[in-house]
Coordinates of N, CA and C in Angstrom, one line a residue:
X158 N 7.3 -66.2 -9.4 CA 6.1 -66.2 -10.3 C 5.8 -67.5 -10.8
X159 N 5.1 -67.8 -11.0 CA 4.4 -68.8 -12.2 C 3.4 -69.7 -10.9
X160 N 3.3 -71.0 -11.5 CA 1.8 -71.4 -10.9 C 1.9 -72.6 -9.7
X161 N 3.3 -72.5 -8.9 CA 3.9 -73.3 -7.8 C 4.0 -74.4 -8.3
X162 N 3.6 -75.1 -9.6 CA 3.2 -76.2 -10.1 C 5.2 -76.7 -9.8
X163 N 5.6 -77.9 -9.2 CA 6.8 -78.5 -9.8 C 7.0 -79.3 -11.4
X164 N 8.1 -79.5 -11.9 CA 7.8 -80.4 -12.8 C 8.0 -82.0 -12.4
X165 N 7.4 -82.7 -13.2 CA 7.3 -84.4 -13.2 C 8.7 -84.7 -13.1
X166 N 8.9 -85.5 -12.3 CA 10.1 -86.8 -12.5 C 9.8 -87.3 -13.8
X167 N 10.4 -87.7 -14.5 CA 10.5 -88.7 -15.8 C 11.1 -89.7 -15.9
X168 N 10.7 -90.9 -15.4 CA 10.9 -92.2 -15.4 C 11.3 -92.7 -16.9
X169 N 12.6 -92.2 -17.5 CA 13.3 -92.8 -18.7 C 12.8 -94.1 -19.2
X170 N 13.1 -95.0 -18.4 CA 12.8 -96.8 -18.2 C 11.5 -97.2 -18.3
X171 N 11.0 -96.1 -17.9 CA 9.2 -96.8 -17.9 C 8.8 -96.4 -19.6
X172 N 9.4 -94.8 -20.0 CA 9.3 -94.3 -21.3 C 9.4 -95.6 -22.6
X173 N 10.6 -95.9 -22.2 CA 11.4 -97.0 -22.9 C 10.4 -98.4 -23.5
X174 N 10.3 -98.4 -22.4 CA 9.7 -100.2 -21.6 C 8.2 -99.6 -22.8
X175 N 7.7 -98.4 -22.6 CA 6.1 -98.2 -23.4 C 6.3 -97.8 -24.5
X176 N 7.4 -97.2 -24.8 CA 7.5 -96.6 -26.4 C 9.0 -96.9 -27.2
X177 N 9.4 -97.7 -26.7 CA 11.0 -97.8 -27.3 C 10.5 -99.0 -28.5
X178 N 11.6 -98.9 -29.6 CA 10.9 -99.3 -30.9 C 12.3 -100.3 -31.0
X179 N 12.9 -100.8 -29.7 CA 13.7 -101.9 -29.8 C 12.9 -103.4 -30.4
X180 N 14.0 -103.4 -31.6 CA 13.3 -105.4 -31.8 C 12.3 -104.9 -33.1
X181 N 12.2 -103.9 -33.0 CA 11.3 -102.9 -34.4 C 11.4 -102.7 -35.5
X182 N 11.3 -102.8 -36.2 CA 11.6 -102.2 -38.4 C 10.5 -101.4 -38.6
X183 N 11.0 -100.2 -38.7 CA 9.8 -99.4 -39.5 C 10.2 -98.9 -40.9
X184 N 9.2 -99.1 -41.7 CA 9.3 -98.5 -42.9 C 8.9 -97.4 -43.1
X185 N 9.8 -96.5 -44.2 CA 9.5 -94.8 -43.6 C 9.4 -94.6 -45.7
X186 N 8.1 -94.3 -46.2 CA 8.3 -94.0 -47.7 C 8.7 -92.5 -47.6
X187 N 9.3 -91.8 -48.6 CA 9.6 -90.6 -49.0 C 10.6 -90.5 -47.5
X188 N 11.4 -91.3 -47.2 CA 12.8 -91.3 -46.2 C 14.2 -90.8 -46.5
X189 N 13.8 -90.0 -47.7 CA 15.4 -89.7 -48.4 C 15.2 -88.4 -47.7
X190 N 14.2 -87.7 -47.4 CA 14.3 -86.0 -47.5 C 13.3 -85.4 -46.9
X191 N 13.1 -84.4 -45.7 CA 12.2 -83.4 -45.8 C 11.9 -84.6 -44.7
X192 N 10.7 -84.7 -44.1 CA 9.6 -85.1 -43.2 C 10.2 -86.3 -43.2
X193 N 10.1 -86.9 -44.0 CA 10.2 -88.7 -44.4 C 11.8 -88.6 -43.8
X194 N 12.5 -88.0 -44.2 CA 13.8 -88.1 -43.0 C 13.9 -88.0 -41.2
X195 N 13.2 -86.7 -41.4 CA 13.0 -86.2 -40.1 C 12.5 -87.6 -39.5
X196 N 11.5 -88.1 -39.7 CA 11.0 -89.4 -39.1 C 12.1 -90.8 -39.2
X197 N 12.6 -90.6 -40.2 CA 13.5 -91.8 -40.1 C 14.4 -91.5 -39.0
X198 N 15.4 -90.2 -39.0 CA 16.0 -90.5 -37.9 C 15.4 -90.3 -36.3
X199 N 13.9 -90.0 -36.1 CA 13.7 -90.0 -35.3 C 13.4 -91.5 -34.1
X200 N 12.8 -92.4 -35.7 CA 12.7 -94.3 -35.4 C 13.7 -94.7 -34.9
X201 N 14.6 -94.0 -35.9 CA 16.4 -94.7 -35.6 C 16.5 -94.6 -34.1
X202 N 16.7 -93.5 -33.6 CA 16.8 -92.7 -32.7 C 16.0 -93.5 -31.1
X203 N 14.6 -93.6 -31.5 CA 14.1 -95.1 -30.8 C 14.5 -96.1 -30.9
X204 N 15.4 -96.6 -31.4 CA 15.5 -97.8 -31.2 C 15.4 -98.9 -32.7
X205 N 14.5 -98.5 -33.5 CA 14.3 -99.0 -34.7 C 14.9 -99.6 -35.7
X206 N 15.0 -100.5 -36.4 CA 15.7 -100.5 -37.6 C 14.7 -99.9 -38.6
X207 N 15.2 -98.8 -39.3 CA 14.7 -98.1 -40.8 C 15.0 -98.5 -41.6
X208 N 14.2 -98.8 -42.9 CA 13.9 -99.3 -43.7 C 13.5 -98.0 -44.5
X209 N 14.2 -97.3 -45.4 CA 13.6 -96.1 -46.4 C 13.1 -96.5 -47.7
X210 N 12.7 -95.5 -48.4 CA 11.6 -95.6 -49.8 C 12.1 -94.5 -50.2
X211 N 12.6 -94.2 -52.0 CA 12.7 -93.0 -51.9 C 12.8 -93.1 -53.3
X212 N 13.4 -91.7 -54.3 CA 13.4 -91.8 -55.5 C 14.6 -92.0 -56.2
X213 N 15.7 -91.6 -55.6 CA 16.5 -91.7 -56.5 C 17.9 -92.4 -55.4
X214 N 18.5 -93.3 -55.7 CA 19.7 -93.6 -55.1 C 20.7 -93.0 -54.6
X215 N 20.5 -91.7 -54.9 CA 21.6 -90.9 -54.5 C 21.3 -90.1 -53.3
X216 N 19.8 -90.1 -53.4 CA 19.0 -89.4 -52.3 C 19.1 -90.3 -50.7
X217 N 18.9 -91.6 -51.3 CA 18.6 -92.8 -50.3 C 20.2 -92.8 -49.5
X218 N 21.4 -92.6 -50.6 CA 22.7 -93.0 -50.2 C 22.8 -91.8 -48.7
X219 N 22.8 -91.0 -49.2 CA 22.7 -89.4 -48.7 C 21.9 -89.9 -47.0
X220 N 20.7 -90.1 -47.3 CA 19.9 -90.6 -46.1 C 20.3 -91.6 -44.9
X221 N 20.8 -92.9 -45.8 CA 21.2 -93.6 -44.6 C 22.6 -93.1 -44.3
X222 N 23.5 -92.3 -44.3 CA 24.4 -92.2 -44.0 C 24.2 -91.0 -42.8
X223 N 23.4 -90.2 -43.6 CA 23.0 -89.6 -42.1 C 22.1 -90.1 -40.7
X224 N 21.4 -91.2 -41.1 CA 20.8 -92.1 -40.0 C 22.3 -92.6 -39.3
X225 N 22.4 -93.5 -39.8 CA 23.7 -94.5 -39.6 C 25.3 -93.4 -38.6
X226 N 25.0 -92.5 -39.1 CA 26.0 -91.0 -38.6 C 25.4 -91.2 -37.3
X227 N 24.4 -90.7 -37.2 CA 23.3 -90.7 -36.0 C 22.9 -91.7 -34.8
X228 N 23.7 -92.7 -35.4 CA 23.7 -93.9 -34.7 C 22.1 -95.0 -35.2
X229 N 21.9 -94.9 -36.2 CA 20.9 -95.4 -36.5 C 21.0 -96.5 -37.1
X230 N 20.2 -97.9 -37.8 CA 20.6 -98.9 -38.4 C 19.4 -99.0 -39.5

């Protein structure tokens, strides 16, 4: 069943080479928690160095440690 359609090869390297956030700093406000995290470790995750914004230090500590867990910087 379905529509004969194959799926795409995915050229990793080309991905990379167009969207990789190597050499990058992104700044992510509200990065402690909720969205604002989710996005930080997803920069991380590209390649990025994150830079968070947040409200309380304990929040922020909490944050980069689970970036940095994640392999993030």
């Amino acid at each position: 069943s379905g529509s004969g359609r194959k799926a795409a090869a995915v050229d990793h390297a080309a991905l990379e080479r167009m969207f990789g956030l190597a050499d990058e700093v992104a700044l992510v406000t509200g990065g402690s928690s909720g969205i604002g995290l989710g996005m930080a470790k997803s920069l991380a995750e590209a390649g990025a160095a994150v830079v968070i914004v947040g409200r309380t230090q304990t929040s922020l500590d909490r944050a980069i440690a689970d970036i940095e867990a994640a392999g993030g910087q």
